[in-house]
PDB file of C-alpha atoms and ligand atoms in Angstrom:
ATOM      1  CA  MET A 213     -16.857 -19.437   5.892  1.00 60.00           C
ATOM      2  CA  GLY A 214     -17.569 -23.079   6.755  1.00 67.00           C
ATOM      3  CA  LEU A 215     -17.418 -24.579  10.230  1.00 68.00           C
ATOM      4  CA  PHE A 216     -13.983 -26.152   9.686  1.00 66.00           C
ATOM      5  CA  ASP A 217     -12.594 -22.926   8.256  1.00 63.00           C
ATOM      6  CA  ARG A 218     -13.937 -21.029  11.256  1.00 66.00           C
ATOM      7  CA  LEU A 219     -12.497 -23.586  13.654  1.00 66.00           C
ATOM      8  CA  ALA A 220      -9.113 -23.519  11.895  1.00 63.00           C
ATOM      9  CA  THR A 221      -9.061 -19.700  12.044  1.00 63.00           C
ATOM     10  CA  TRP A 222     -10.047 -19.790  15.709  1.00 63.00           C
ATOM     11  CA  LEU A 223      -7.301 -22.310  16.473  1.00 62.00           C
ATOM     12  CA  GLY A 224      -4.826 -20.121  14.645  1.00 63.00           C
ATOM     13  CA  LEU A 225      -4.235 -22.781  11.953  1.00 62.00           C
ATOM     14  CA  LYS A 226      -5.625 -20.656   9.157  1.00 69.00           C
ATOM     15  CA  LYS A 227      -4.756 -17.043   8.487  1.00 80.00           C
ATOM     16  CA  LYS A 228      -7.422 -14.406   8.053  1.00 89.00           C
ATOM     17  CA  SER A 229      -7.571 -12.972   4.533  1.00 92.00           C
ATOM     18  CA  THR A 230      -7.325  -9.324   3.677  1.00 95.00           C
ATOM     19  CA  SER A 231      -7.344  -7.340   0.424  1.00 96.00           C
ATOM     20  CA  VAL A 232      -5.105  -4.324   0.130  1.00 96.00           C
ATOM     21  CA  LEU A 233      -4.632  -1.872  -2.720  1.00 96.00           C
ATOM     22  CA  CYS A 234      -1.120  -0.632  -3.466  1.00 96.00           C
ATOM     23  CA  VAL A 235      -1.101   2.700  -5.305  1.00 96.00           C
ATOM     24  CA  GLY A 236       1.259   5.597  -5.997  1.00 96.00           C
ATOM     25  CA  LEU A 237       2.854   7.174  -9.040  1.00 96.00           C
ATOM     26  CA  ASP A 238       4.714   5.092 -11.585  1.00 94.00           C
ATOM     27  CA  ASN A 239       8.337   4.422 -10.699  1.00 95.00           C
ATOM     28  CA  SER A 240       7.760   5.018  -6.961  1.00 97.00           C
ATOM     29  CA  GLY A 241       8.707   1.403  -6.187  1.00 97.00           C
ATOM     30  CA  LYS A 242       5.322  -0.309  -5.656  1.00 95.00           C
ATOM     31  CA  THR A 243       6.170  -3.511  -7.501  1.00 95.00           C
ATOM     32  CA  THR A 244       9.614  -3.720  -5.885  1.00 96.00           C
ATOM     33  CA  ILE A 245       8.043  -3.332  -2.430  1.00 97.00           C
ATOM     34  CA  ILE A 246       5.354  -5.958  -3.009  1.00 95.00           C
ATOM     35  CA  ASN A 247       7.900  -8.336  -4.536  1.00 94.00           C
ATOM     36  CA  ARG A 248      10.134  -7.902  -1.506  1.00 95.00           C
ATOM     37  CA  LEU A 249       7.252  -8.760   0.839  1.00 94.00           C
ATOM     38  CA  LYS A 250       6.620 -12.100  -0.871  1.00 91.00           C
ATOM     39  CA  PRO A 251       8.334 -15.251   0.398  1.00 85.00           C
ATOM     40  CA  GLU A 252      11.906 -15.408  -0.891  1.00 83.00           C
ATOM     41  CA  LYS A 253      11.210 -18.357  -3.199  1.00 82.00           C
ATOM     42  CA  ALA A 254       8.331 -16.490  -4.859  1.00 82.00           C
ATOM     43  CA  GLN A 255      10.238 -13.237  -5.434  1.00 84.00           C
ATOM     44  CA  ALA A 256      10.825 -12.201  -9.042  1.00 80.00           C
ATOM     45  CA  THR A 257      14.382 -11.375  -9.995  1.00 75.00           C
ATOM     46  CA  ASP A 258      13.331  -8.941 -12.729  1.00 76.00           C
ATOM     47  CA  ILE A 259      10.771  -6.241 -12.021  1.00 75.00           C
ATOM     48  CA  VAL A 260       8.830  -5.256 -15.119  1.00 73.00           C
ATOM     49  CA  PRO A 261       6.543  -2.208 -15.393  1.00 75.00           C
ATOM     50  CA  THR A 262       2.976  -3.011 -14.314  1.00 77.00           C
ATOM     51  CA  ILE A 263       0.388  -2.841 -17.070  1.00 78.00           C
ATOM     52  CA  GLY A 264      -3.005  -2.193 -15.480  1.00 80.00           C
ATOM     53  CA  PHE A 265      -2.528  -4.158 -12.268  1.00 83.00           C
ATOM     54  CA  THR A 266      -1.196  -7.425 -10.896  1.00 89.00           C
ATOM     55  CA  VAL A 267      -2.366  -9.464  -7.938  1.00 92.00           C
ATOM     56  CA  GLU A 268       0.216 -10.678  -5.442  1.00 91.00           C
ATOM     57  CA  LYS A 269      -0.012 -12.645  -2.207  1.00 93.00           C
ATOM     58  CA  PHE A 270       2.056 -12.735   0.953  1.00 92.00           C
ATOM     59  CA  ASP A 271       1.521 -13.511   4.626  1.00 91.00           C
ATOM     60  CA  SER A 272       2.341 -11.279   7.546  1.00 88.00           C
ATOM     61  CA  GLN A 273       1.652 -12.130  11.180  1.00 81.00           C
ATOM     62  CA  ASN A 274      -1.697 -13.956  11.128  1.00 83.00           C
ATOM     63  CA  LEU A 275      -2.970 -12.334   7.936  1.00 92.00           C
ATOM     64  CA  ALA A 276      -2.940 -13.608   4.366  1.00 93.00           C
ATOM     65  CA  PHE A 277      -2.594 -10.505   2.193  1.00 93.00           C
ATOM     66  CA  THR A 278      -3.897 -10.253  -1.353  1.00 94.00           C
ATOM     67  CA  VAL A 279      -2.399  -7.091  -2.769  1.00 93.00           C
ATOM     68  CA  PHE A 280      -3.564  -5.372  -5.936  1.00 92.00           C
ATOM     69  CA  ASP A 281      -0.458  -3.682  -7.303  1.00 91.00           C
ATOM     70  CA  MET A 282      -1.966  -0.916  -9.427  1.00 88.00           C
ATOM     71  CA  SER A 283      -0.032   0.685 -12.237  1.00 85.00           C
ATOM     72  CA  GLY A 284       0.799   4.307 -11.453  1.00 82.00           C
ATOM     73  CA  GLN A 285       1.186   5.369 -15.058  1.00 86.00           C
ATOM     74  CA  GLY A 286      -1.126   8.292 -15.879  1.00 81.00           C
ATOM     75  CA  ARG A 287      -3.266   6.322 -18.315  1.00 81.00           C
ATOM     76  CA  TYR A 288      -3.969   3.567 -15.777  1.00 78.00           C
ATOM     77  CA  ARG A 289      -4.585   5.673 -12.659  1.00 84.00           C
ATOM     78  CA  ASN A 290      -8.323   5.830 -13.349  1.00 85.00           C
ATOM     79  CA  LEU A 291      -8.381   2.054 -12.753  1.00 88.00           C
ATOM     80  CA  TRP A 292      -7.613   2.523  -9.044  1.00 90.00           C
ATOM     81  CA  GLU A 293     -11.123   3.603  -8.111  1.00 90.00           C
ATOM     82  CA  HIS A 294     -12.652   0.334  -9.342  1.00 91.00           C
ATOM     83  CA  TYR A 295     -10.823  -1.502  -6.550  1.00 91.00           C
ATOM     84  CA  TYR A 296     -11.494   0.853  -3.618  1.00 94.00           C
ATOM     85  CA  LYS A 297     -14.759  -0.852  -2.677  1.00 93.00           C
ATOM     86  CA  ASP A 298     -13.218  -4.267  -1.957  1.00 93.00           C
ATOM     87  CA  ALA A 299      -9.993  -2.986  -0.409  1.00 96.00           C
ATOM     88  CA  GLN A 300      -9.715  -3.108   3.363  1.00 96.00           C
ATOM     89  CA  ALA A 301      -6.615  -0.934   3.437  1.00 97.00           C
ATOM     90  CA  ILE A 302      -4.359   1.090   1.161  1.00 97.00           C
ATOM     91  CA  ILE A 303      -0.611   1.179   0.716  1.00 98.00           C
ATOM     92  CA  PHE A 304       0.429   4.475  -0.894  1.00 98.00           C
ATOM     93  CA  VAL A 305       4.000   4.577  -2.150  1.00 98.00           C
ATOM     94  CA  ILE A 306       5.806   7.919  -2.521  1.00 98.00           C
ATOM     95  CA  ASP A 307       9.096   8.297  -4.371  1.00 98.00           C
ATOM     96  CA  SER A 308      10.934  10.420  -1.818  1.00 98.00           C
ATOM     97  CA  SER A 309      13.771  11.022  -4.282  1.00 97.00           C
ATOM     98  CA  ASP A 310      11.449  12.723  -6.797  1.00 96.00           C
ATOM     99  CA  ARG A 311      10.526  15.896  -4.908  1.00 93.00           C
ATOM    100  CA  PHE A 312       8.893  17.529  -7.953  1.00 93.00           C
ATOM    101  CA  ARG A 313       6.398  14.709  -8.389  1.00 95.00           C
ATOM    102  CA  VAL A 314       5.381  14.578  -4.710  1.00 96.00           C
ATOM    103  CA  VAL A 315       2.925  17.361  -5.680  1.00 95.00           C
ATOM    104  CA  VAL A 316       1.402  15.049  -8.304  1.00 95.00           C
ATOM    105  CA  ALA A 317       1.263  12.235  -5.722  1.00 97.00           C
ATOM    106  CA  LYS A 318      -0.625  14.594  -3.401  1.00 97.00           C
ATOM    107  CA  ASP A 319      -3.165  15.415  -6.144  1.00 95.00           C
ATOM    108  CA  GLU A 320      -3.749  11.695  -6.708  1.00 95.00           C
ATOM    109  CA  PHE A 321      -4.035  11.129  -2.959  1.00 96.00           C
ATOM    110  CA  ASP A 322      -6.623  13.933  -2.666  1.00 96.00           C
ATOM    111  CA  LEU A 323      -8.688  12.308  -5.426  1.00 94.00           C
ATOM    112  CA  LEU A 324      -8.470   8.995  -3.578  1.00 95.00           C
ATOM    113  CA  LEU A 325      -9.495  10.528  -0.241  1.00 96.00           C
ATOM    114  CA  ASN A 326     -12.512  12.259  -1.758  1.00 95.00           C
ATOM    115  CA  HIS A 327     -13.743   9.212  -3.646  1.00 95.00           C
ATOM    116  CA  PRO A 328     -17.199   8.089  -2.420  1.00 95.00           C
ATOM    117  CA  GLN A 329     -15.900   4.541  -1.785  1.00 95.00           C
ATOM    118  CA  VAL A 330     -13.123   5.880   0.462  1.00 96.00           C
ATOM    119  CA  LYS A 331     -14.413   9.166   1.887  1.00 94.00           C
ATOM    120  CA  ASP A 332     -16.533   7.890   4.761  1.00 91.00           C
ATOM    121  CA  ARG A 333     -14.559   4.746   5.561  1.00 94.00           C
ATOM    122  CA  LYS A 334     -12.048   4.375   8.347  1.00 93.00           C
ATOM    123  CA  MET A 335      -9.684   2.358   6.135  1.00 95.00           C
ATOM    124  CA  PRO A 336      -6.054   2.394   7.280  1.00 97.00           C
ATOM    125  CA  ILE A 337      -3.504   3.925   4.926  1.00 98.00           C
ATOM    126  CA  LEU A 338       0.159   2.988   5.056  1.00 98.00           C
ATOM    127  CA  PHE A 339       2.582   5.322   3.288  1.00 98.00           C
ATOM    128  CA  PHE A 340       6.050   4.305   2.255  1.00 98.00           C
ATOM    129  CA  ALA A 341       8.427   7.236   1.694  1.00 98.00           C
ATOM    130  CA  ASN A 342      10.423   4.968  -0.586  1.00 98.00           C
ATOM    131  CA  LYS A 343      13.931   5.271  -2.057  1.00 98.00           C
ATOM    132  CA  MET A 344      15.266   6.682   1.207  1.00 97.00           C
ATOM    133  CA  ASP A 345      18.701   5.474   0.101  1.00 98.00           C
ATOM    134  CA  CYS A 346      18.823   7.996  -2.748  1.00 97.00           C
ATOM    135  CA  LYS A 347      20.901  11.121  -2.407  1.00 94.00           C
ATOM    136  CA  ASP A 348      18.705  14.113  -1.449  1.00 93.00           C
ATOM    137  CA  ALA A 349      15.703  11.902  -0.684  1.00 97.00           C
ATOM    138  CA  LEU A 350      13.060  13.731   1.347  1.00 98.00           C
ATOM    139  CA  SER A 351      12.573  12.500   4.900  1.00 97.00           C
ATOM    140  CA  ALA A 352       9.349  10.734   5.861  1.00 98.00           C
ATOM    141  CA  VAL A 353       8.418  13.826   7.901  1.00 98.00           C
ATOM    142  CA  LYS A 354       8.919  16.106   4.888  1.00 97.00           C
ATOM    143  CA  CYS A 355       6.898  13.748   2.660  1.00 98.00           C
ATOM    144  CA  SER A 356       4.060  13.735   5.185  1.00 98.00           C
ATOM    145  CA  GLN A 357       4.138  17.550   5.263  1.00 97.00           C
ATOM    146  CA  LEU A 358       4.047  17.822   1.459  1.00 97.00           C
ATOM    147  CA  MET A 359       1.216  15.288   1.349  1.00 97.00           C
ATOM    148  CA  ALA A 360      -0.602  17.267   4.110  1.00 97.00           C
ATOM    149  CA  LEU A 361      -1.147  14.075   6.088  1.00 98.00           C
ATOM    150  CA  ASP A 362      -1.867  16.052   9.251  1.00 97.00           C
ATOM    151  CA  GLN A 363      -5.186  16.951   7.571  1.00 96.00           C
ATOM    152  CA  VAL A 364      -6.195  13.276   7.455  1.00 96.00           C
ATOM    153  CA  ARG A 365      -8.072  12.938  10.711  1.00 93.00           C
ATOM    154  CA  ASP A 366     -10.731  10.329   9.971  1.00 93.00           C
ATOM    155  CA  LYS A 367      -8.473   7.461   8.913  1.00 96.00           C
ATOM    156  CA  PRO A 368      -5.582   5.785  10.692  1.00 97.00           C
ATOM    157  CA  TRP A 369      -2.380   6.404   8.724  1.00 98.00           C
ATOM    158  CA  HIS A 370       1.291   5.771   9.191  1.00 98.00           C
ATOM    159  CA  ILE A 371       4.368   6.678   7.152  1.00 98.00           C
ATOM    160  CA  CYS A 372       7.627   4.722   7.009  1.00 98.00           C
ATOM    161  CA  ALA A 373      10.822   5.606   5.234  1.00 98.00           C
ATOM    162  CA  SER A 374      11.719   2.585   3.106  1.00 98.00           C
ATOM    163  CA  ASN A 375      14.310   1.161   0.805  1.00 98.00           C
ATOM    164  CA  ALA A 376      12.598  -1.502  -1.287  1.00 98.00           C
ATOM    165  CA  LEU A 377      15.939  -2.719  -2.634  1.00 97.00           C
ATOM    166  CA  THR A 378      17.133  -3.832   0.804  1.00 97.00           C
ATOM    167  CA  GLY A 379      13.716  -4.222   2.447  1.00 96.00           C
ATOM    168  CA  GLU A 380      14.474  -1.608   5.104  1.00 98.00           C
ATOM    169  CA  GLY A 381      11.313  -0.131   6.609  1.00 98.00           C
ATOM    170  CA  LEU A 382       8.949  -2.602   4.941  1.00 97.00           C
ATOM    171  CA  ASP A 383       8.380  -4.932   7.907  1.00 95.00           C
ATOM    172  CA  GLU A 384       7.720  -2.016  10.229  1.00 97.00           C
ATOM    173  CA  GLY A 385       5.079  -0.657   7.862  1.00 97.00           C
ATOM    174  CA  VAL A 386       3.383  -3.997   7.260  1.00 96.00           C
ATOM    175  CA  ALA A 387       3.368  -4.774  11.001  1.00 96.00           C
ATOM    176  CA  TRP A 388       1.506  -1.506  11.604  1.00 97.00           C
ATOM    177  CA  LEU A 389      -0.941  -2.305   8.790  1.00 97.00           C
ATOM    178  CA  SER A 390      -1.512  -5.850  10.085  1.00 95.00           C
ATOM    179  CA  ASP A 391      -2.341  -4.514  13.561  1.00 94.00           C
ATOM    180  CA  GLN A 392      -4.825  -2.059  12.076  1.00 95.00           C
ATOM    181  CA  ILE A 393      -6.494  -4.672   9.889  1.00 95.00           C
ATOM    182  CA  CYS A 394      -6.621  -7.278  12.690  1.00 91.00           C
ATOM    183  CA  SER A 395      -8.599  -4.822  14.774  1.00 88.00           C
ATOM    184  CA  PHE A 396     -11.553  -5.061  12.361  1.00 80.00           C
ATOM    185  CA  VAL A 397     -11.180  -8.267  10.273  1.00 73.00           C
ATOM    186  CA  LYS A 398     -13.227 -11.045  11.855  1.00 64.00           C
TER     187      LYS A 398
HETATM  188  P1  LIG B 478       6.444   1.080  -9.701  1.00 57.67           P
HETATM  189  O1  LIG B 478       5.913  -0.331  -9.540  1.00 57.67           O
HETATM  190  O2  LIG B 478       5.936   1.995  -8.646  1.00 57.67           O
HETATM  191  O3  LIG B 478       6.256   1.654 -11.058  1.00 57.67           O
HETATM  192  P2  LIG B 478       9.044  -0.195  -9.566  1.00 57.67           P
HETATM  193  O4  LIG B 478       8.035   1.047  -9.446  1.00 57.67           O
HETATM  194  O5  LIG B 478       8.875  -1.122  -8.416  1.00 57.67           O
HETATM  195  O6  LIG B 478       8.930  -0.770 -10.947  1.00 57.67           O
HETATM  196  O7  LIG B 478      10.448   0.541  -9.365  1.00 57.67           O
HETATM  197  C1  LIG B 478      10.871   1.556 -10.274  1.00 57.67           C
HETATM  198  C2  LIG B 478      12.386   1.669 -10.218  1.00 57.67           C
HETATM  199  O8  LIG B 478      12.766   2.137  -8.916  1.00 57.67           O
HETATM  200  C3  LIG B 478      13.135   0.345 -10.407  1.00 57.67           C
HETATM  201  O9  LIG B 478      14.382   0.649 -11.035  1.00 57.67           O
HETATM  202  C4  LIG B 478      13.435  -0.110  -8.985  1.00 57.67           C
HETATM  203  O10 LIG B 478      14.553  -0.953  -8.863  1.00 57.67           O
HETATM  204  C5  LIG B 478      13.711   1.232  -8.326  1.00 57.67           C
HETATM  205  N1  LIG B 478      13.469   1.227  -6.885  1.00 57.67           N
HETATM  206  C6  LIG B 478      12.378   0.761  -6.230  1.00 57.67           C
HETATM  207  N2  LIG B 478      12.495   0.970  -4.911  1.00 57.67           N
HETATM  208  C7  LIG B 478      13.692   1.566  -4.717  1.00 57.67           C
HETATM  209  C8  LIG B 478      14.398   2.046  -3.544  1.00 57.67           C
HETATM  210  O11 LIG B 478      13.938   1.967  -2.396  1.00 57.67           O
HETATM  211  N3  LIG B 478      15.617   2.623  -3.769  1.00 57.67           N
HETATM  212  C9  LIG B 478      16.147   2.768  -5.010  1.00 57.67           C
HETATM  213  N4  LIG B 478      17.350   3.345  -5.113  1.00 57.67           N
HETATM  214  N5  LIG B 478      15.525   2.327  -6.116  1.00 57.67           N
HETATM  215  C10 LIG B 478      14.308   1.742  -5.977  1.00 57.67           C
HETATM  216  P3  LIG B 478      14.657   0.346 -12.592  1.00 57.67           P
HETATM  217  O12 LIG B 478      16.054   0.811 -12.784  1.00 57.67           O
HETATM  218  O13 LIG B 478      14.458  -1.127 -12.771  1.00 57.67           O
HETATM  219  O14 LIG B 478      13.634   1.162 -13.340  1.00 57.67           O
END
């Protein structure tokens, strides 16, 4: 970073940058969440299924987020690991209305946790228990139990119930993530 960039950051004129990976099973609502977090003018009106991944940007507090929205379809999930190294944090989206696939989400989360690029890092993980508006949706507490989040002791994590269609729960989650990231991003 050049002197002027450093000065601008120090004066609060320039936001600090952070890279975050957004993962979770297909159809959990990742793209809808990320779209909702973008400035209103930049939001897409039609959400199309993600092929591979897309890169999106939004600001929150004094951070400029670059988010890699990874496809959750089975054939693309092996792409996730290629982006762990450069990610400073992870957003993991759970479809709380699809109780049968929470088990699959847990398997994918276990693979993520045990990956060499994640295992020994203190990277914060934000979970969205999304689709809380759906009938019979699991609560955030139930999702965290099924995902065995109490076993995650070496990384800061937080779970928020969310409704990506209305935006409910999203700001709370991103505020938590921003605080975590600000504590280590220089
Ligand atoms: P993905 O990126 O994880 O694959 P998407 O998921 O963001 O493409 O969302 C998949 C579908 O779930 C979309 O519906 C989207 O509108 C819906 N969805 C996302 N979040 C919520 C939510 O919080 N509540 C409800 N009820 N629906 C949600 P379609 O019909 O376009 O497939």
